[in-house]
Short mmCIF file of C-alpha atoms in Angstrom, two decimals:
data_model
loop_
_atom_site.label_atom_id
_atom_site.label_comp_id
_atom_site.label_asym_id
_atom_site.label_seq_id
_atom_site.Cartn_x
_atom_site.Cartn_y
_atom_site.Cartn_z
CA MET A 1 110.46 150.62 -132.42
CA PRO A 2 113.03 148.49 -130.71
CA TYR A 3 116.41 149.98 -130.09
CA THR A 4 118.95 147.59 -131.50
CA LYS A 5 122.33 149.44 -131.06
CA GLU A 6 124.79 147.80 -128.67
CA ILE A 7 127.46 149.03 -126.34
CA THR A 8 130.86 148.24 -127.79
CA LEU A 9 133.48 148.76 -125.04
CA PRO A 10 137.07 147.82 -125.22
CA GLU A 11 137.97 144.80 -122.93
CA GLY A 12 138.09 145.72 -119.22
CA TYR A 13 135.87 148.80 -119.70
CA THR A 14 132.56 149.08 -117.84
CA PHE A 15 129.29 151.16 -118.28
CA ARG A 16 127.88 151.69 -114.77
CA ARG A 17 126.00 154.07 -112.51
CA LEU A 18 127.99 156.86 -110.87
CA GLU A 19 129.24 155.82 -107.38
CA LYS A 20 130.10 158.09 -104.45
CA SER A 21 133.79 157.03 -104.56
CA ASP A 22 133.99 158.50 -108.08
CA TYR A 23 134.58 161.89 -106.39
CA ASN A 24 138.22 160.71 -106.19
CA ASN A 25 138.17 158.76 -109.38
CA ASN A 26 138.55 161.19 -112.30
CA TYR A 27 134.74 162.04 -112.57
CA ARG A 28 135.11 165.86 -112.19
CA GLU A 29 138.32 165.77 -114.42
CA THR A 30 136.44 163.99 -117.16
CA LEU A 31 133.50 166.40 -117.04
CA GLN A 32 136.01 169.23 -117.28
CA VAL A 33 136.54 168.20 -120.96
CA LEU A 34 133.02 169.24 -121.64
CA THR A 35 132.86 172.55 -119.73
CA THR A 36 133.87 174.40 -116.52
CA VAL A 37 133.34 172.33 -113.45
CA GLY A 38 134.86 174.68 -110.87
CA GLU A 39 135.71 174.03 -107.19
CA ILE A 40 133.57 171.16 -105.93
CA SER A 41 134.39 170.01 -102.36
CA GLU A 42 133.77 166.39 -101.50
CA SER A 43 130.80 167.39 -99.23
CA LYS A 44 129.23 169.40 -102.04
CA PHE A 45 129.62 166.44 -104.33
CA ASN A 46 128.16 164.04 -101.70
CA ASP A 47 125.18 166.39 -101.21
CA LEU A 48 124.47 166.34 -105.00
CA PHE A 49 125.13 162.56 -105.23
CA GLU A 50 122.60 162.06 -102.33
CA ASN A 51 120.12 164.36 -104.07
CA TRP A 52 120.36 162.34 -107.30
CA ASN A 53 120.23 159.00 -105.43
CA ALA A 54 117.12 160.03 -103.43
CA LEU A 55 115.28 160.21 -106.74
CA PRO A 56 116.29 156.96 -108.53
CA ASN A 57 113.34 157.22 -110.99
CA ILE A 58 114.48 160.71 -112.12
CA PHE A 59 118.31 160.92 -112.08
CA HIS A 60 120.47 158.24 -113.77
CA PRO A 61 124.10 159.53 -113.67
CA HIS A 62 126.45 157.11 -115.49
CA VAL A 63 130.13 156.62 -116.21
CA ILE A 64 132.40 154.36 -118.26
CA THR A 65 135.54 153.10 -116.41
CA ASN A 66 138.67 151.80 -118.02
CA GLU A 67 140.77 148.65 -117.20
CA GLN A 68 142.14 150.42 -114.16
CA GLY A 69 138.56 151.15 -112.94
CA LYS A 70 139.12 154.84 -113.63
CA VAL A 71 136.28 157.07 -114.93
CA VAL A 72 136.92 158.01 -118.55
CA ALA A 73 133.51 159.00 -119.72
CA THR A 74 130.36 160.70 -118.05
CA GLY A 75 126.64 160.94 -119.02
CA MET A 76 123.42 161.83 -117.28
CA LEU A 77 119.95 160.51 -118.12
CA PHE A 78 117.02 162.18 -116.31
CA VAL A 79 113.49 161.16 -116.68
CA GLU A 80 110.61 163.69 -116.77
CA LYS A 81 107.15 162.52 -115.92
CA LYS A 82 104.63 164.28 -118.09
CA LEU A 83 100.87 164.41 -118.50
CA ILE A 84 100.84 164.04 -122.24
CA HIS A 85 100.60 160.60 -124.00
CA GLU A 86 98.84 159.17 -120.93
CA CYS A 87 101.42 160.25 -118.40
CA ALA A 88 104.43 159.30 -120.49
CA SER A 89 108.06 159.69 -119.40
CA LEU A 90 110.53 161.61 -121.56
CA GLY A 91 114.29 160.98 -121.10
CA HIS A 92 116.77 163.79 -121.44
CA ILE A 93 120.44 163.07 -122.00
CA GLU A 94 122.98 165.62 -120.66
CA ASP A 95 126.66 166.18 -119.88
CA ILE A 96 128.30 163.66 -122.11
CA SER A 97 132.06 163.88 -121.82
CA VAL A 98 135.04 161.69 -122.71
CA ALA A 99 138.61 161.94 -121.33
CA LYS A 100 140.88 163.39 -123.93
CA SER A 101 143.42 160.40 -123.57
CA GLU A 102 140.59 157.94 -124.24
CA GLN A 103 139.15 159.39 -127.41
CA GLY A 104 138.97 157.23 -130.53
CA LYS A 105 137.53 154.21 -128.58
CA LYS A 106 133.89 154.95 -129.35
CA LEU A 107 133.17 155.66 -125.66
CA GLY A 108 130.82 158.54 -126.56
CA TYR A 109 128.88 156.02 -128.70
CA SER A 110 128.75 153.52 -125.92
CA MET A 111 127.63 156.16 -123.41
CA ILE A 112 124.74 157.26 -125.61
CA VAL A 113 123.66 153.67 -126.40
CA GLY A 114 123.90 152.75 -122.70
CA LEU A 115 121.85 155.67 -121.56
CA THR A 116 119.28 155.19 -124.31
CA LYS A 117 118.93 151.46 -123.08
CA VAL A 118 118.44 152.73 -119.47
CA ALA A 119 115.76 155.12 -120.77
CA GLN A 120 113.98 152.24 -122.51
CA GLN A 121 114.14 150.18 -119.24
CA GLN A 122 112.60 153.21 -117.55
CA GLU A 123 109.74 153.00 -120.05
CA CYS A 124 110.52 156.36 -121.63
CA TYR A 125 108.44 156.86 -124.80
CA LYS A 126 111.24 159.23 -126.27
CA VAL A 127 114.67 160.46 -125.39
CA VAL A 128 116.00 163.93 -126.42
CA LEU A 129 119.35 165.68 -126.25
CA ASP A 130 120.83 168.87 -127.62
CA CYS A 131 124.02 169.09 -129.64
CA SER A 132 126.05 171.38 -131.92
CA PRO A 133 125.44 171.10 -135.64
CA HIS A 134 128.68 169.33 -136.20
CA ASN A 135 127.67 166.51 -133.86
CA VAL A 136 124.45 165.73 -135.69
CA GLY A 137 126.06 162.88 -137.74
CA PHE A 138 127.55 161.26 -134.53
CA TYR A 139 124.01 161.16 -132.95
CA GLU A 140 122.49 159.86 -136.13
CA LYS A 141 125.02 156.89 -135.94
CA CYS A 142 123.52 156.34 -132.33
CA GLY A 143 119.99 156.07 -133.83
CA TYR A 144 118.77 159.62 -133.18
CA GLY A 145 117.02 161.84 -135.59
CA ASN A 146 117.15 165.69 -136.00
CA GLY A 147 114.17 167.10 -134.20
CA GLY A 148 114.63 170.77 -134.76
CA ASN A 149 116.26 173.59 -132.76
CA ASN A 150 117.59 173.99 -129.24
CA MET A 151 117.01 177.50 -127.82
CA TYR A 152 118.71 178.90 -124.74
CA ILE A 153 119.04 181.88 -122.58
CA LYS A 154 121.91 182.46 -120.12
CA PHE A 155 121.49 184.74 -117.06
CA MET B 1 122.70 189.27 -117.82
CA PRO B 2 119.35 190.48 -116.39
CA TYR B 3 116.25 189.23 -118.06
CA THR B 4 114.08 192.26 -118.79
CA LYS B 5 111.14 190.89 -120.71
CA GLU B 6 107.81 191.32 -119.08
CA ILE B 7 104.55 189.28 -118.97
CA THR B 8 101.80 191.14 -120.85
CA LEU B 9 98.50 189.56 -120.07
CA PRO B 10 95.06 190.82 -121.03
CA GLU B 11 93.05 192.14 -118.06
CA GLY B 12 91.70 189.47 -115.84
CA TYR B 13 94.24 186.81 -117.05
CA THR B 14 96.61 185.26 -114.55
CA PHE B 15 99.94 183.40 -114.70
CA ARG B 16 100.07 180.94 -111.77
CA ARG B 17 101.22 177.50 -110.72
CA LEU B 18 99.08 174.49 -111.70
CA GLU B 19 96.43 173.54 -109.09
CA LYS B 20 94.85 170.20 -108.47
CA SER B 21 91.41 171.47 -109.40
CA ASP B 22 92.72 172.25 -112.89
CA TYR B 23 91.89 168.72 -113.74
CA ASN B 24 88.31 169.99 -114.33
CA ASN B 25 89.41 173.37 -115.57
CA ASN B 26 90.46 172.85 -119.32
CA TYR B 27 94.10 171.86 -118.53
CA ARG B 28 94.02 168.58 -120.36
CA GLU B 29 92.01 170.20 -123.16
CA THR B 30 94.59 173.02 -123.53
CA LEU B 31 97.52 170.48 -123.70
CA GLN B 32 95.65 168.59 -126.35
CA VAL B 33 96.36 171.48 -128.76
CA LEU B 34 100.13 170.55 -128.51
CA THR B 35 99.83 166.81 -128.70
CA THR B 36 97.95 163.65 -127.77
CA VAL B 37 97.02 163.62 -124.05
CA GLY B 38 94.93 160.51 -124.04
CA GLU B 39 92.59 159.18 -121.28
CA ILE B 40 93.79 160.53 -117.93
CA SER B 41 91.54 159.66 -114.93
CA GLU B 42 91.29 162.13 -112.09
CA SER B 43 93.21 159.79 -109.80
CA LYS B 44 95.99 159.40 -112.45
CA PHE B 45 96.15 163.16 -112.68
CA ASN B 46 96.19 163.45 -108.89
CA ASP B 47 99.20 161.06 -108.61
CA LEU B 48 101.18 163.02 -111.21
CA PHE B 49 100.26 166.33 -109.52
CA GLU B 50 101.39 164.95 -106.11
CA ASN B 51 104.57 163.68 -107.70
CA TRP B 52 105.37 167.13 -109.18
CA ASN B 53 104.26 168.88 -105.85
CA ALA B 54 106.43 166.66 -103.79
CA LEU B 55 109.52 167.91 -105.64
CA PRO B 56 108.90 171.74 -105.63
CA ASN B 57 112.53 172.45 -106.43
CA ILE B 58 112.28 170.40 -109.69
CA PHE B 59 108.94 170.61 -111.19
CA HIS B 60 107.14 174.02 -111.74
CA PRO B 61 104.01 173.38 -113.80
CA HIS B 62 102.20 176.62 -114.67
CA VAL B 63 99.10 177.85 -116.47
CA ILE B 64 97.56 180.98 -117.70
CA THR B 65 93.82 181.51 -116.88
CA ASN B 66 91.46 183.92 -118.55
CA GLU B 67 88.79 186.33 -117.08
CA GLN B 68 86.60 183.29 -116.15
CA GLY B 69 89.50 181.57 -114.38
CA LYS B 70 89.63 178.89 -117.07
CA VAL B 71 92.98 177.51 -118.10
CA VAL B 72 93.94 178.73 -121.49
CA ALA B 73 97.73 178.17 -121.66
CA THR B 74 100.09 175.57 -120.13
CA GLY B 75 103.87 175.34 -119.61
CA MET B 76 106.34 173.31 -117.46
CA LEU B 77 109.61 174.39 -116.09
CA PHE B 78 111.80 171.73 -114.53
CA VAL B 79 115.06 172.31 -112.86
CA GLU B 80 117.99 169.96 -113.27
CA LYS B 81 120.70 170.02 -110.55
CA LYS B 82 124.06 169.54 -112.21
CA LEU B 83 127.70 169.09 -111.10
CA ILE B 84 129.09 171.41 -113.82
CA HIS B 85 129.59 175.24 -113.14
CA GLU B 86 129.94 174.51 -109.36
CA CYS B 87 126.61 172.59 -109.04
CA ALA B 88 124.55 174.83 -111.16
CA SER B 89 120.95 174.35 -112.07
CA LEU B 90 119.66 174.20 -115.63
CA GLY B 91 116.02 175.05 -116.42
CA HIS B 92 114.14 173.14 -119.03
CA ILE B 93 110.90 174.46 -120.56
CA GLU B 94 108.47 171.98 -121.91
CA ASP B 95 104.89 171.41 -123.01
CA ILE B 96 103.90 174.99 -123.99
CA SER B 97 100.40 175.05 -125.40
CA VAL B 98 97.71 177.71 -125.91
CA ALA B 99 94.00 177.15 -126.39
CA LYS B 100 93.03 177.70 -130.02
CA SER B 101 90.23 180.10 -129.16
CA GLU B 102 92.84 182.32 -127.16
CA GLN B 103 95.50 182.59 -129.84
CA GLY B 104 96.66 186.08 -130.89
CA LYS B 105 96.79 187.33 -127.28
CA LYS B 106 100.55 186.71 -126.90
CA LEU B 107 99.79 184.13 -124.17
CA GLY B 108 102.68 181.94 -125.45
CA TYR B 109 105.01 184.94 -125.06
CA SER B 110 103.73 185.52 -121.51
CA MET B 111 104.09 181.80 -120.65
CA ILE B 112 107.74 181.78 -121.70
CA VAL B 113 108.55 184.97 -120.06
CA GLY B 114 106.78 183.79 -116.84
CA LEU B 115 108.61 180.52 -116.86
CA THR B 116 111.96 182.18 -117.48
CA LYS B 117 111.41 184.46 -114.50
CA VAL B 118 110.59 181.47 -112.37
CA ALA B 119 113.88 179.82 -113.60
CA GLN B 120 115.77 182.96 -112.56
CA GLN B 121 114.22 182.99 -109.14
CA GLN B 122 115.28 179.33 -108.80
CA GLU B 123 118.83 180.48 -109.55
CA CYS B 124 119.20 178.65 -112.88
CA TYR B 125 122.22 179.73 -114.76
CA LYS B 126 120.56 179.00 -118.11
CA VAL B 127 117.23 177.85 -119.55
CA VAL B 128 116.81 175.51 -122.63
CA LEU B 129 113.97 174.47 -124.71
CA ASP B 130 113.42 172.71 -128.08
CA CYS B 131 111.32 173.91 -130.93
CA SER B 132 110.57 173.59 -134.62
CA PRO B 133 112.68 175.67 -137.04
CA HIS B 134 109.52 177.81 -137.82
CA ASN B 135 109.39 178.81 -134.06
CA VAL B 136 112.88 180.05 -133.76
CA GLY B 137 111.78 183.74 -134.44
CA PHE B 138 109.12 183.56 -131.70
CA TYR B 139 111.70 182.36 -129.11
CA GLU B 140 114.21 185.00 -130.22
CA LYS B 141 111.51 187.61 -129.34
CA CYS B 142 111.32 185.99 -125.87
CA GLY B 143 115.11 186.65 -125.51
CA TYR B 144 116.28 183.19 -126.46
CA GLY B 145 119.16 182.45 -128.79
CA ASN B 146 119.60 179.56 -131.22
CA GLY B 147 121.88 176.92 -129.44
CA GLY B 148 122.04 174.21 -132.01
CA ASN B 149 120.18 171.05 -132.74
CA ASN B 150 117.71 168.97 -130.83
CA MET B 151 118.13 165.13 -131.43
CA TYR B 152 115.56 162.56 -130.50
CA ILE B 153 114.66 158.88 -130.60
CA LYS B 154 111.20 157.46 -130.19
CA PHE B 155 110.66 153.85 -128.96
#
């Protein structure tokens, strides 16, 4: 089934891959809207960034920037190589966050659509993500269906 | 929170990491209980196996073998390095399958407990997995809680 949704960003906004210089460009602050980020030194960020970048077929961290080039939304796609379905790849979307001052501009929608298109380019047969029950309607608008339950354990 | 569940395998059964020789040891046939596997040549399997093995901090494919050493259950843990929670690791459990002739021996339970313990050794702060609503009770017995919805799109 072709994926026909389109990114709809305000003028001057860009959907792009995370860059190293985003350490000082509101990336951590934007993620903080989603959950605790904690103290991340620049060298710790660089290590993680290099880790992701060394595996470009697996990790696809993305951002949306505003007219000033500042990060205002985050999202990660990572691609899991499986044996099933003749060694198919499954995309996982994680860590979607939008800066509070930028909400109402459909940036979350554009992030999901953008990452879904990246997954399709990466030849994923399917993409999955977990959400709260109150976000099901939003993901349905992005073209996603309800696949069941997400279970978790925290240590 | 410490994870106190224990693997409870029948005598002679083993929980271990996937080996290359499992290509000819009922691995694909066991996965077939879960979903379509399709035609996987030995060289295609070896490529995927090497791919997983080259990233031992990310991919942790496991099996349970019976008294004859034959694969009778499968399960994958992969570990996603994140920025949030001070660069925490999130474990994902995928592709749990048990051979039909071996059901009723709690192998699914032992596989989940085994992979959860591997995730803890890998210092994951949390493990997630997706399931159908009728499997929620089973995962609760494994110590998991219901985290919300799993959304998906298929291309």
